[in-house]
């Protein structure tokens, strides 16, 4: 059975749109509790039903940057199952940055929705319009 694959343009658009929000996505995941690196990766992947994965290399660079900036703290967990895992926890500064980033995202989304003339209650009516509906 074949799967419908999204077009390259769709992939590029969604990847570009999400790329600038990796820090906020990681901080959101850590708001729910401390997690180790690969667990964060799986949480993000699973939250999108596998539709979006952030590359592990990107995530580990993000962890280093967030730690350096004081937004998360890293610590080594116990060796309860296999090797030691490095865990990450969000700091108060990280929570503040998360709240600011989400507020900025909501404001940006609202502006884009306005510019694209979309809204959740009237989406089909607005997207069905054609140039012939526009007065000249």
PDB file of N, CA, C and O in Angstrom, residues 25-80:
ATOM      1  N   UNK A  25      10.103  24.372  21.744  1.00  0.00           N
ATOM      2  CA  UNK A  25       9.553  23.014  21.753  1.00  0.00           C
ATOM      3  C   UNK A  25      10.224  22.178  22.843  1.00  0.00           C
ATOM      4  O   UNK A  25       9.561  21.460  23.595  1.00  0.00           O
ATOM      5  N   UNK A  26      11.549  22.283  22.958  1.00  0.00           N
ATOM      6  CA  UNK A  26      12.275  21.547  24.003  1.00  0.00           C
ATOM      7  C   UNK A  26      11.858  22.048  25.381  1.00  0.00           C
ATOM      8  O   UNK A  26      11.596  21.249  26.294  1.00  0.00           O
ATOM      9  N   UNK A  27      11.780  23.361  25.554  1.00  0.00           N
ATOM     10  CA  UNK A  27      11.358  23.907  26.857  1.00  0.00           C
ATOM     11  C   UNK A  27       9.950  23.444  27.205  1.00  0.00           C
ATOM     12  O   UNK A  27       9.674  23.112  28.370  1.00  0.00           O
ATOM     13  N   UNK A  28       9.059  23.374  26.217  1.00  0.00           N
ATOM     14  CA  UNK A  28       7.693  22.897  26.464  1.00  0.00           C
ATOM     15  C   UNK A  28       7.713  21.455  26.955  1.00  0.00           C
ATOM     16  O   UNK A  28       6.977  21.095  27.882  1.00  0.00           O
ATOM     17  N   UNK A  29       8.559  20.645  26.354  1.00  0.00           N
ATOM     18  CA  UNK A  29       8.665  19.242  26.754  1.00  0.00           C
ATOM     19  C   UNK A  29       9.174  19.141  28.194  1.00  0.00           C
ATOM     20  O   UNK A  29       8.657  18.348  28.984  1.00  0.00           O
ATOM     21  N   UNK A  30      10.135  19.970  28.547  1.00  0.00           N
ATOM     22  CA  UNK A  30      10.712  19.917  29.894  1.00  0.00           C
ATOM     23  C   UNK A  30       9.792  20.516  30.953  1.00  0.00           C
ATOM     24  O   UNK A  30       9.954  20.226  32.140  1.00  0.00           O
ATOM     25  N   UNK A  31       8.821  21.317  30.548  1.00  0.00           N
ATOM     26  CA  UNK A  31       7.853  21.839  31.520  1.00  0.00           C
ATOM     27  C   UNK A  31       7.058  20.702  32.146  1.00  0.00           C
ATOM     28  O   UNK A  31       6.548  20.827  33.252  1.00  0.00           O
ATOM     29  N   UNK A  32       6.963  19.595  31.442  1.00  0.00           N
ATOM     30  CA  UNK A  32       6.200  18.440  31.935  1.00  0.00           C
ATOM     31  C   UNK A  32       7.025  17.548  32.843  1.00  0.00           C
ATOM     32  O   UNK A  32       6.515  16.565  33.362  1.00  0.00           O
ATOM     33  N   UNK A  33       8.318  17.867  32.987  1.00  0.00           N
ATOM     34  CA  UNK A  33       9.174  17.084  33.874  1.00  0.00           C
ATOM     35  C   UNK A  33      10.551  16.863  33.274  1.00  0.00           C
ATOM     36  O   UNK A  33      10.758  17.063  32.071  1.00  0.00           O
ATOM     37  N   UNK A  34      11.488  16.475  34.123  1.00  0.00           N
ATOM     38  CA  UNK A  34      12.857  16.210  33.680  1.00  0.00           C
ATOM     39  C   UNK A  34      12.847  15.046  32.692  1.00  0.00           C
ATOM     40  O   UNK A  34      12.072  14.092  32.849  1.00  0.00           O
ATOM     41  N   UNK A  35      13.716  15.134  31.690  1.00  0.00           N
ATOM     42  CA  UNK A  35      13.814  14.078  30.687  1.00  0.00           C
ATOM     43  C   UNK A  35      15.255  13.959  30.225  1.00  0.00           C
ATOM     44  O   UNK A  35      16.003  14.926  30.255  1.00  0.00           O
ATOM     45  N   UNK A  36      15.618  12.774  29.761  1.00  0.00           N
ATOM     46  CA  UNK A  36      16.934  12.608  29.154  1.00  0.00           C
ATOM     47  C   UNK A  36      16.824  12.884  27.658  1.00  0.00           C
ATOM     48  O   UNK A  36      15.725  12.936  27.085  1.00  0.00           O
ATOM     49  N   UNK A  37      17.968  13.086  27.025  1.00  0.00           N
ATOM     50  CA  UNK A  37      18.017  13.561  25.654  1.00  0.00           C
ATOM     51  C   UNK A  37      17.156  12.803  24.666  1.00  0.00           C
ATOM     52  O   UNK A  37      16.329  13.394  23.965  1.00  0.00           O
ATOM     53  N   UNK A  38      17.332  11.488  24.592  1.00  0.00           N
ATOM     54  CA  UNK A  38      16.582  10.717  23.605  1.00  0.00           C
ATOM     55  C   UNK A  38      15.094  10.672  23.952  1.00  0.00           C
ATOM     56  O   UNK A  38      14.243  10.603  23.072  1.00  0.00           O
ATOM     57  N   UNK A  39      14.781  10.766  25.220  1.00  0.00           N
ATOM     58  CA  UNK A  39      13.377  10.797  25.645  1.00  0.00           C
ATOM     59  C   UNK A  39      12.682  12.062  25.123  1.00  0.00           C
ATOM     60  O   UNK A  39      11.507  12.023  24.716  1.00  0.00           O
ATOM     61  N   UNK A  40      13.402  13.188  25.111  1.00  0.00           N
ATOM     62  CA  UNK A  40      12.854  14.428  24.557  1.00  0.00           C
ATOM     63  C   UNK A  40      12.574  14.229  23.064  1.00  0.00           C
ATOM     64  O   UNK A  40      11.508  14.598  22.569  1.00  0.00           O
ATOM     65  N   UNK A  41      13.531  13.646  22.365  1.00  0.00           N
ATOM     66  CA  UNK A  41      13.361  13.353  20.934  1.00  0.00           C
ATOM     67  C   UNK A  41      12.097  12.524  20.705  1.00  0.00           C
ATOM     68  O   UNK A  41      11.265  12.856  19.857  1.00  0.00           O
ATOM     69  N   UNK A  42      11.925  11.438  21.470  1.00  0.00           N
ATOM     70  CA  UNK A  42      10.762  10.567  21.302  1.00  0.00           C
ATOM     71  C   UNK A  42       9.459  11.290  21.647  1.00  0.00           C
ATOM     72  O   UNK A  42       8.447  11.096  20.973  1.00  0.00           O
ATOM     73  N   UNK A  43       9.488  12.123  22.657  1.00  0.00           N
ATOM     74  CA  UNK A  43       8.288  12.867  23.058  1.00  0.00           C
ATOM     75  C   UNK A  43       7.837  13.792  21.942  1.00  0.00           C
ATOM     76  O   UNK A  43       6.639  13.873  21.630  1.00  0.00           O
ATOM     77  N   UNK A  44       8.786  14.482  21.316  1.00  0.00           N
ATOM     78  CA  UNK A  44       8.457  15.390  20.206  1.00  0.00           C
ATOM     79  C   UNK A  44       7.922  14.589  19.016  1.00  0.00           C
ATOM     80  O   UNK A  44       6.891  14.936  18.434  1.00  0.00           O
ATOM     81  N   UNK A  45       8.606  13.518  18.680  1.00  0.00           N
ATOM     82  CA  UNK A  45       8.171  12.678  17.553  1.00  0.00           C
ATOM     83  C   UNK A  45       6.766  12.125  17.804  1.00  0.00           C
ATOM     84  O   UNK A  45       5.896  12.196  16.942  1.00  0.00           O
ATOM     85  N   UNK A  46       6.539  11.605  19.002  1.00  0.00           N
ATOM     86  CA  UNK A  46       5.255  10.989  19.320  1.00  0.00           C
ATOM     87  C   UNK A  46       4.127  12.023  19.384  1.00  0.00           C
ATOM     88  O   UNK A  46       2.984  11.722  19.037  1.00  0.00           O
ATOM     89  N   UNK A  47       4.440  13.247  19.826  1.00  0.00           N
ATOM     90  CA  UNK A  47       3.416  14.296  19.925  1.00  0.00           C
ATOM     91  C   UNK A  47       2.861  14.664  18.554  1.00  0.00           C
ATOM     92  O   UNK A  47       1.721  15.113  18.446  1.00  0.00           O
ATOM     93  N   UNK A  48       3.655  14.446  17.510  1.00  0.00           N
ATOM     94  CA  UNK A  48       3.199  14.757  16.149  1.00  0.00           C
ATOM     95  C   UNK A  48       2.769  13.505  15.401  1.00  0.00           C
ATOM     96  O   UNK A  48       2.552  13.561  14.187  1.00  0.00           O
ATOM     97  N   UNK A  49       2.653  12.399  16.101  1.00  0.00           N
ATOM     98  CA  UNK A  49       2.280  11.148  15.445  1.00  0.00           C
ATOM     99  C   UNK A  49       3.335  10.703  14.441  1.00  0.00           C
ATOM    100  O   UNK A  49       3.030  10.009  13.481  1.00  0.00           O
ATOM    101  N   UNK A  50       4.566  11.113  14.664  1.00  0.00           N
ATOM    102  CA  UNK A  50       5.656  10.755  13.767  1.00  0.00           C
ATOM    103  C   UNK A  50       5.771  11.652  12.545  1.00  0.00           C
ATOM    104  O   UNK A  50       6.653  11.475  11.716  1.00  0.00           O
ATOM    105  N   UNK A  51       4.886  12.656  12.437  1.00  0.00           N
ATOM    106  CA  UNK A  51       4.903  13.535  11.271  1.00  0.00           C
ATOM    107  C   UNK A  51       6.100  14.478  11.276  1.00  0.00           C
ATOM    108  O   UNK A  51       6.516  14.959  10.229  1.00  0.00           O
ATOM    109  N   UNK A  52       6.658  14.749  12.451  1.00  0.00           N
ATOM    110  CA  UNK A  52       7.811  15.645  12.537  1.00  0.00           C
ATOM    111  C   UNK A  52       8.820  15.097  13.521  1.00  0.00           C
ATOM    112  O   UNK A  52       8.460  14.693  14.624  1.00  0.00           O
ATOM    113  N   UNK A  53      10.045  15.046  13.090  1.00  0.00           N
ATOM    114  CA  UNK A  53      11.144  14.653  13.961  1.00  0.00           C
ATOM    115  C   UNK A  53      12.219  15.721  13.857  1.00  0.00           C
ATOM    116  O   UNK A  53      12.539  16.175  12.769  1.00  0.00           O
ATOM    117  N   UNK A  54      12.747  16.104  14.996  1.00  0.00           N
ATOM    118  CA  UNK A  54      13.889  17.009  15.004  1.00  0.00           C
ATOM    119  C   UNK A  54      15.125  16.128  15.069  1.00  0.00           C
ATOM    120  O   UNK A  54      15.202  15.219  15.898  1.00  0.00           O
ATOM    121  N   UNK A  55      16.069  16.374  14.192  1.00  0.00           N
ATOM    122  CA  UNK A  55      17.269  15.551  14.150  1.00  0.00           C
ATOM    123  C   UNK A  55      17.969  15.571  15.499  1.00  0.00           C
ATOM    124  O   UNK A  55      18.031  16.601  16.170  1.00  0.00           O
ATOM    125  N   UNK A  56      18.489  14.401  15.878  1.00  0.00           N
ATOM    126  CA  UNK A  56      19.157  14.296  17.178  1.00  0.00           C
ATOM    127  C   UNK A  56      20.308  15.287  17.305  1.00  0.00           C
ATOM    128  O   UNK A  56      20.489  15.898  18.360  1.00  0.00           O
ATOM    129  N   UNK A  57      21.080  15.476  16.241  1.00  0.00           N
ATOM    130  CA  UNK A  57      22.197  16.422  16.293  1.00  0.00           C
ATOM    131  C   UNK A  57      21.700  17.830  16.592  1.00  0.00           C
ATOM    132  O   UNK A  57      22.313  18.567  17.373  1.00  0.00           O
ATOM    133  N   UNK A  58      20.570  18.194  16.004  1.00  0.00           N
ATOM    134  CA  UNK A  58      19.971  19.511  16.265  1.00  0.00           C
ATOM    135  C   UNK A  58      19.548  19.606  17.719  1.00  0.00           C
ATOM    136  O   UNK A  58      19.783  20.623  18.386  1.00  0.00           O
ATOM    137  N   UNK A  59      18.933  18.543  18.229  1.00  0.00           N
ATOM    138  CA  UNK A  59      18.485  18.564  19.617  1.00  0.00           C
ATOM    139  C   UNK A  59      19.655  18.679  20.586  1.00  0.00           C
ATOM    140  O   UNK A  59      19.599  19.454  21.540  1.00  0.00           O
ATOM    141  N   UNK A  60      20.715  17.912  20.357  1.00  0.00           N
ATOM    142  CA  UNK A  60      21.841  17.960  21.291  1.00  0.00           C
ATOM    143  C   UNK A  60      22.530  19.315  21.253  1.00  0.00           C
ATOM    144  O   UNK A  60      22.976  19.828  22.289  1.00  0.00           O
ATOM    145  N   UNK A  61      22.581  19.961  20.096  1.00  0.00           N
ATOM    146  CA  UNK A  61      23.104  21.330  20.021  1.00  0.00           C
ATOM    147  C   UNK A  61      22.179  22.272  20.800  1.00  0.00           C
ATOM    148  O   UNK A  61      22.642  23.194  21.494  1.00  0.00           O
ATOM    149  N   UNK A  62      20.874  22.033  20.702  1.00  0.00           N
ATOM    150  CA  UNK A  62      19.897  22.837  21.441  1.00  0.00           C
ATOM    151  C   UNK A  62      20.084  22.653  22.938  1.00  0.00           C
ATOM    152  O   UNK A  62      20.067  23.631  23.691  1.00  0.00           O
ATOM    153  N   UNK A  63      20.278  21.409  23.385  1.00  0.00           N
ATOM    154  CA  UNK A  63      20.483  21.155  24.820  1.00  0.00           C
ATOM    155  C   UNK A  63      21.702  21.919  25.324  1.00  0.00           C
ATOM    156  O   UNK A  63      21.668  22.532  26.395  1.00  0.00           O
ATOM    157  N   UNK A  64      22.795  21.879  24.552  1.00  0.00           N
ATOM    158  CA  UNK A  64      24.020  22.584  24.965  1.00  0.00           C
ATOM    159  C   UNK A  64      23.766  24.090  25.054  1.00  0.00           C
ATOM    160  O   UNK A  64      24.181  24.744  26.018  1.00  0.00           O
ATOM    161  N   UNK A  65      23.098  24.639  24.064  1.00  0.00           N
ATOM    162  CA  UNK A  65      22.829  26.079  24.047  1.00  0.00           C
ATOM    163  C   UNK A  65      21.914  26.477  25.205  1.00  0.00           C
ATOM    164  O   UNK A  65      22.157  27.466  25.901  1.00  0.00           O
ATOM    165  N   UNK A  66      20.838  25.713  25.426  1.00  0.00           N
ATOM    166  CA  UNK A  66      19.914  26.028  26.514  1.00  0.00           C
ATOM    167  C   UNK A  66      20.601  25.931  27.871  1.00  0.00           C
ATOM    168  O   UNK A  66      20.331  26.733  28.773  1.00  0.00           O
ATOM    169  N   UNK A  67      21.501  24.966  28.020  1.00  0.00           N
ATOM    170  CA  UNK A  67      22.258  24.813  29.264  1.00  0.00           C
ATOM    171  C   UNK A  67      23.201  26.000  29.450  1.00  0.00           C
ATOM    172  O   UNK A  67      23.258  26.605  30.523  1.00  0.00           O
ATOM    173  N   UNK A  68      23.922  26.340  28.383  1.00  0.00           N
ATOM    174  CA  UNK A  68      24.871  27.471  28.434  1.00  0.00           C
ATOM    175  C   UNK A  68      24.148  28.770  28.778  1.00  0.00           C
ATOM    176  O   UNK A  68      24.662  29.593  29.538  1.00  0.00           O
ATOM    177  N   UNK A  69      22.929  28.929  28.252  1.00  0.00           N
ATOM    178  CA  UNK A  69      22.155  30.143  28.492  1.00  0.00           C
ATOM    179  C   UNK A  69      21.417  30.137  29.835  1.00  0.00           C
ATOM    180  O   UNK A  69      20.719  31.100  30.166  1.00  0.00           O
ATOM    181  N   UNK A  70      21.530  29.042  30.594  1.00  0.00           N
ATOM    182  CA  UNK A  70      20.894  28.962  31.905  1.00  0.00           C
ATOM    183  C   UNK A  70      19.406  28.683  31.865  1.00  0.00           C
ATOM    184  O   UNK A  70      18.708  28.867  32.865  1.00  0.00           O
ATOM    185  N   UNK A  71      18.906  28.229  30.716  1.00  0.00           N
ATOM    186  CA  UNK A  71      17.476  27.957  30.582  1.00  0.00           C
ATOM    187  C   UNK A  71      17.117  26.535  31.002  1.00  0.00           C
ATOM    188  O   UNK A  71      15.963  26.252  31.331  1.00  0.00           O
ATOM    189  N   UNK A  72      18.094  25.649  30.946  1.00  0.00           N
ATOM    190  CA  UNK A  72      17.936  24.289  31.463  1.00  0.00           C
ATOM    191  C   UNK A  72      19.187  23.929  32.256  1.00  0.00           C
ATOM    192  O   UNK A  72      20.255  24.517  32.064  1.00  0.00           O
ATOM    193  N   UNK A  73      19.033  22.969  33.140  1.00  0.00           N
ATOM    194  CA  UNK A  73      20.160  22.404  33.876  1.00  0.00           C
ATOM    195  C   UNK A  73      20.296  20.957  33.452  1.00  0.00           C
ATOM    196  O   UNK A  73      19.293  20.271  33.227  1.00  0.00           O
ATOM    197  N   UNK A  74      21.533  20.498  33.362  1.00  0.00           N
ATOM    198  CA  UNK A  74      21.801  19.109  32.996  1.00  0.00           C
ATOM    199  C   UNK A  74      22.378  18.394  34.212  1.00  0.00           C
ATOM    200  O   UNK A  74      23.128  18.986  34.996  1.00  0.00           O
ATOM    201  N   UNK A  75      22.012  17.131  34.371  1.00  0.00           N
ATOM    202  CA  UNK A  75      22.581  16.318  35.444  1.00  0.00           C
ATOM    203  C   UNK A  75      22.580  14.863  34.999  1.00  0.00           C
ATOM    204  O   UNK A  75      21.815  14.463  34.114  1.00  0.00           O
ATOM    205  N   UNK A  76      23.450  14.093  35.603  1.00  0.00           N
ATOM    206  CA  UNK A  76      23.556  12.672  35.269  1.00  0.00           C
ATOM    207  C   UNK A  76      22.616  11.873  36.156  1.00  0.00           C
ATOM    208  O   UNK A  76      22.590  12.050  37.376  1.00  0.00           O
ATOM    209  N   UNK A  77      21.836  10.996  35.528  1.00  0.00           N
ATOM    210  CA  UNK A  77      20.924  10.123  36.258  1.00  0.00           C
ATOM    211  C   UNK A  77      21.631   8.872  36.740  1.00  0.00           C
ATOM    212  O   UNK A  77      22.804   8.636  36.438  1.00  0.00           O
ATOM    213  N   UNK A  78      20.926   8.080  37.513  1.00  0.00           N
ATOM    214  CA  UNK A  78      21.457   6.800  37.989  1.00  0.00           C
ATOM    215  C   UNK A  78      21.551   5.814  36.840  1.00  0.00           C
ATOM    216  O   UNK A  78      20.838   5.929  35.848  1.00  0.00           O
ATOM    217  N   UNK A  79      22.385   4.835  37.008  1.00  0.00           N
ATOM    218  CA  UNK A  79      22.554   3.799  35.983  1.00  0.00           C
ATOM    219  C   UNK A  79      21.576   2.659  36.230  1.00  0.00           C
ATOM    220  O   UNK A  79      21.961   1.500  36.302  1.00  0.00           O
ATOM    221  N   UNK A  80      20.296   2.967  36.346  1.00  0.00           N
ATOM    222  CA  UNK A  80      19.306   1.950  36.675  1.00  0.00           C
ATOM    223  C   UNK A  80      19.089   0.964  35.524  1.00  0.00           C
ATOM    224  O   UNK A  80      18.868  -0.213  35.758  1.00  0.00           O
TER     225      UNK A  80
END
